[in-house]
mmCIF file with all atom_site columns, C-alpha atoms in Angstrom:
data_model
loop_
_atom_site.group_PDB
_atom_site.id
_atom_site.type_symbol
_atom_site.label_atom_id
_atom_site.label_alt_id
_atom_site.label_comp_id
_atom_site.label_asym_id
_atom_site.label_entity_id
_atom_site.label_seq_id
_atom_site.pdbx_PDB_ins_code
_atom_site.Cartn_x
_atom_site.Cartn_y
_atom_site.Cartn_z
_atom_site.occupancy
_atom_site.B_iso_or_equiv
_atom_site.pdbx_formal_charge
_atom_site.auth_seq_id
_atom_site.auth_comp_id
_atom_site.auth_asym_id
_atom_site.auth_atom_id
_atom_site.pdbx_PDB_model_num
ATOM 1  C CA . MET S 1 1  ? -13.790 1.966   2.765   1.00 54.00 ? 1  MET S CA 1
ATOM 2  C CA . GLU S 1 2  ? -11.052 0.050   3.691   1.00 65.00 ? 2  GLU S CA 1
ATOM 3  C CA . SER S 1 3  ? -8.875  -0.916  1.419   1.00 76.00 ? 3  SER S CA 1
ATOM 4  C CA . PRO S 1 4  ? -7.808  -4.690  1.937   1.00 73.00 ? 4  PRO S CA 1
ATOM 5  C CA . HIS S 1 5  ? -3.481  -3.260  1.319   1.00 77.00 ? 5  HIS S CA 1
ATOM 6  C CA . GLU S 1 6  ? -4.732  -0.819  3.927   1.00 82.00 ? 6  GLU S CA 1
ATOM 7  C CA . HIS S 1 7  ? -6.186  -3.937  6.399   1.00 84.00 ? 7  HIS S CA 1
ATOM 8  C CA . GLN S 1 8  ? -3.204  -6.307  5.715   1.00 83.00 ? 8  GLN S CA 1
ATOM 9  C CA . GLN S 1 9  ? -0.825  -3.083  6.429   1.00 82.00 ? 9  GLN S CA 1
ATOM 10 C CA . ASN S 1 10 ? -2.816  -3.062  10.378  1.00 82.00 ? 10 ASN S CA 1
ATOM 11 C CA . LEU S 1 11 ? -2.712  -6.070  10.523  1.00 84.00 ? 11 LEU S CA 1
ATOM 12 C CA . LEU S 1 12 ? 1.822   -6.267  9.973   1.00 81.00 ? 12 LEU S CA 1
ATOM 13 C CA . LEU S 1 13 ? 1.757   -3.699  12.221  1.00 80.00 ? 13 LEU S CA 1
ATOM 14 C CA . SER S 1 14 ? -0.368  -4.945  14.523  1.00 82.00 ? 14 SER S CA 1
ATOM 15 C CA . ARG S 1 15 ? 1.618   -8.869  14.656  1.00 83.00 ? 15 ARG S CA 1
ATOM 16 C CA . ILE S 1 16 ? 4.661   -6.612  14.956  1.00 80.00 ? 16 ILE S CA 1
ATOM 17 C CA . ILE S 1 17 ? 3.792   -4.798  17.966  1.00 78.00 ? 17 ILE S CA 1
ATOM 18 C CA . THR S 1 18 ? 2.461   -7.825  19.468  1.00 80.00 ? 18 THR S CA 1
ATOM 19 C CA . ASN S 1 19 ? 6.151   -9.426  18.884  1.00 75.00 ? 19 ASN S CA 1
ATOM 20 C CA . VAL S 1 20 ? 7.980   -6.615  20.035  1.00 71.00 ? 20 VAL S CA 1
ATOM 21 C CA . VAL S 1 21 ? 5.656   -6.370  23.324  1.00 69.00 ? 21 VAL S CA 1
ATOM 22 C CA . CYS S 1 22 ? 6.074   -10.245 23.470  1.00 69.00 ? 22 CYS S CA 1
ATOM 23 C CA . SER S 1 23 ? 9.529   -10.592 22.985  1.00 63.00 ? 23 SER S CA 1
ATOM 24 C CA . ALA S 1 24 ? 10.431  -7.426  25.688  1.00 63.00 ? 24 ALA S CA 1
ATOM 25 C CA . LYS S 1 25 ? 8.199   -9.550  27.845  1.00 66.00 ? 25 LYS S CA 1
ATOM 26 C CA . LEU S 1 26 ? 10.578  -12.561 27.947  1.00 61.00 ? 26 LEU S CA 1
ATOM 27 C CA . ASN S 1 27 ? 13.774  -10.358 27.257  1.00 55.00 ? 27 ASN S CA 1
ATOM 28 C CA . SER S 1 28 ? 13.864  -10.217 31.082  1.00 54.00 ? 28 SER S CA 1
ATOM 29 C CA . SER S 1 29 ? 13.450  -14.575 31.935  1.00 53.00 ? 29 SER S CA 1
ATOM 30 C CA . GLU S 1 30 ? 14.175  -16.455 28.942  1.00 54.00 ? 30 GLU S CA 1
ATOM 31 C CA . MET S 1 31 ? 15.276  -14.630 25.241  1.00 56.00 ? 31 MET S CA 1
ATOM 32 C CA . ASP S 1 32 ? 18.498  -12.134 24.839  1.00 66.00 ? 32 ASP S CA 1
ATOM 33 C CA . THR S 1 33 ? 18.335  -8.876  22.822  1.00 69.00 ? 33 THR S CA 1
ATOM 34 C CA . ASN S 1 34 ? 19.734  -10.858 19.965  1.00 75.00 ? 34 ASN S CA 1
ATOM 35 C CA . GLY S 1 35 ? 16.947  -13.303 19.225  1.00 74.00 ? 35 GLY S CA 1
ATOM 36 C CA . MET S 1 36 ? 14.461  -9.922  20.355  1.00 73.00 ? 36 MET S CA 1
ATOM 37 C CA . GLN S 1 37 ? 15.718  -8.178  17.228  1.00 80.00 ? 37 GLN S CA 1
ATOM 38 C CA . GLU S 1 38 ? 15.661  -11.274 14.733  1.00 84.00 ? 38 GLU S CA 1
ATOM 39 C CA . LYS S 1 39 ? 12.001  -11.342 15.671  1.00 81.00 ? 39 LYS S CA 1
ATOM 40 C CA . LEU S 1 40 ? 11.530  -8.280  14.825  1.00 82.00 ? 40 LEU S CA 1
ATOM 41 C CA . ASN S 1 41 ? 13.732  -8.005  11.986  1.00 87.00 ? 41 ASN S CA 1
ATOM 42 C CA . GLU S 1 42 ? 11.545  -10.420 10.465  1.00 87.00 ? 42 GLU S CA 1
ATOM 43 C CA . ALA S 1 43 ? 8.650   -8.931  11.425  1.00 84.00 ? 43 ALA S CA 1
ATOM 44 C CA . VAL S 1 44 ? 10.069  -6.074  9.369   1.00 86.00 ? 44 VAL S CA 1
ATOM 45 C CA . VAL S 1 45 ? 11.254  -8.072  6.279   1.00 91.00 ? 45 VAL S CA 1
ATOM 46 C CA . VAL S 1 46 ? 7.277   -8.992  5.867   1.00 89.00 ? 46 VAL S CA 1
ATOM 47 C CA . MET S 1 47 ? 5.830   -5.547  6.152   1.00 86.00 ? 47 MET S CA 1
ATOM 48 C CA . ASN S 1 48 ? 8.707   -4.511  3.578   1.00 91.00 ? 48 ASN S CA 1
ATOM 49 C CA . LYS S 1 49 ? 7.066   -7.533  1.440   1.00 93.00 ? 49 LYS S CA 1
ATOM 50 C CA . SER S 1 50 ? 4.389   -6.238  1.806   1.00 90.00 ? 50 SER S CA 1
ATOM 51 C CA . LEU S 1 51 ? 4.354   -2.657  1.081   1.00 90.00 ? 51 LEU S CA 1
ATOM 52 C CA . GLN S 1 52 ? 6.256   -3.758  -1.945  1.00 92.00 ? 52 GLN S CA 1
ATOM 53 C CA . ASP S 1 53 ? 3.160   -5.614  -3.683  1.00 91.00 ? 53 ASP S CA 1
ATOM 54 C CA . ILE S 1 54 ? 1.664   -2.880  -2.827  1.00 90.00 ? 54 ILE S CA 1
ATOM 55 C CA . ASN S 1 55 ? 2.984   -0.277  -4.107  1.00 92.00 ? 55 ASN S CA 1
ATOM 56 C CA . ILE S 1 56 ? 3.506   -2.264  -7.092  1.00 91.00 ? 56 ILE S CA 1
ATOM 57 C CA . GLN S 1 57 ? -0.611  -2.752  -7.688  1.00 88.00 ? 57 GLN S CA 1
ATOM 58 C CA . ASN S 1 58 ? -0.633  1.239   -6.907  1.00 93.00 ? 58 ASN S CA 1
ATOM 59 C CA . MET S 1 59 ? 1.809   1.791   -9.905  1.00 93.00 ? 59 MET S CA 1
ATOM 60 C CA . ASN S 1 60 ? -0.694  -0.168  -11.839 1.00 90.00 ? 60 ASN S CA 1
ATOM 61 C CA . VAL S 1 61 ? -3.718  1.781   -10.777 1.00 91.00 ? 61 VAL S CA 1
ATOM 62 C CA . GLU S 1 62 ? -1.509  5.281   -11.376 1.00 93.00 ? 62 GLU S CA 1
ATOM 63 C CA . LEU S 1 63 ? -1.280  3.995   -15.257 1.00 94.00 ? 63 LEU S CA 1
ATOM 64 C CA . VAL S 1 64 ? -4.873  3.629   -15.490 1.00 95.00 ? 64 VAL S CA 1
ATOM 65 C CA . ALA S 1 65 ? -5.744  6.656   -14.087 1.00 95.00 ? 65 ALA S CA 1
ATOM 66 C CA . GLN S 1 66 ? -2.891  8.626   -16.219 1.00 97.00 ? 66 GLN S CA 1
ATOM 67 C CA . MET S 1 67 ? -4.060  6.508   -19.635 1.00 98.00 ? 67 MET S CA 1
ATOM 68 C CA . PHE S 1 68 ? -8.299  7.578   -18.831 1.00 97.00 ? 68 PHE S CA 1
ATOM 69 C CA . LYS S 1 69 ? -6.869  11.034  -18.104 1.00 97.00 ? 69 LYS S CA 1
ATOM 70 C CA . ASN S 1 70 ? -5.332  11.265  -21.363 1.00 98.00 ? 70 ASN S CA 1
ATOM 71 C CA . TYR S 1 71 ? -8.503  9.542   -23.302 1.00 98.00 ? 71 TYR S CA 1
ATOM 72 C CA . GLN S 1 72 ? -10.764 12.210  -21.375 1.00 96.00 ? 72 GLN S CA 1
ATOM 73 C CA . SER S 1 73 ? -8.185  14.943  -22.761 1.00 96.00 ? 73 SER S CA 1
ATOM 74 C CA . ASN S 1 74 ? -8.092  13.874  -25.964 1.00 97.00 ? 74 ASN S CA 1
ATOM 75 C CA . VAL S 1 75 ? -12.402 13.202  -27.047 1.00 95.00 ? 75 VAL S CA 1
ATOM 76 C CA . LEU S 1 76 ? -12.362 17.206  -25.778 1.00 94.00 ? 76 LEU S CA 1
ATOM 77 C CA . PHE S 1 77 ? -9.895  17.861  -27.570 1.00 95.00 ? 77 PHE S CA 1
ATOM 78 C CA . HIS S 1 78 ? -12.083 15.987  -30.373 1.00 95.00 ? 78 HIS S CA 1
ATOM 79 C CA . LEU S 1 79 ? -14.995 17.239  -29.813 1.00 94.00 ? 79 LEU S CA 1
ATOM 80 C CA . GLU S 1 80 ? -13.916 21.106  -29.531 1.00 93.00 ? 80 GLU S CA 1
ATOM 81 C CA . ALA S 1 81 ? -12.579 20.441  -33.519 1.00 94.00 ? 81 ALA S CA 1
ATOM 82 C CA . THR S 1 82 ? -15.030 18.767  -34.720 1.00 94.00 ? 82 THR S CA 1
ATOM 83 C CA . ASP S 1 83 ? -18.075 21.572  -33.180 1.00 90.00 ? 83 ASP S CA 1
ATOM 84 C CA . ASN S 1 84 ? -19.922 18.397  -31.615 1.00 90.00 ? 84 ASN S CA 1
ATOM 85 C CA . LEU S 1 85 ? -18.743 19.921  -27.796 1.00 86.00 ? 85 LEU S CA 1
ATOM 86 C CA . LYS S 1 86 ? -22.412 20.209  -26.089 1.00 87.00 ? 86 LYS S CA 1
ATOM 87 C CA . PRO S 1 87 ? -22.588 21.218  -22.544 1.00 85.00 ? 87 PRO S CA 1
ATOM 88 C CA . PRO S 1 88 ? -24.270 19.317  -19.518 1.00 84.00 ? 88 PRO S CA 1
ATOM 89 C CA . ASN S 1 89 ? -27.793 19.129  -19.800 1.00 79.00 ? 89 ASN S CA 1
#
């Protein structure tokens, strides 16, 4: 299953590519290099903001995973210490 963040990244990259291609076509007749660079820079800024948001969410997921790992380790230690650890069925 594809993550929504990956889907957003793909959409942003698609927009960047489309903007660059369209800008390159217009460059020969209407748009100067500065205009094309501005569009590309704007698209990259939007992509960077989205990547920052994704990284923040990933940090939360990583924290929960680490908490679960520590909990699991503590449970195992407690079961072994109290001789209540039973083999899986």
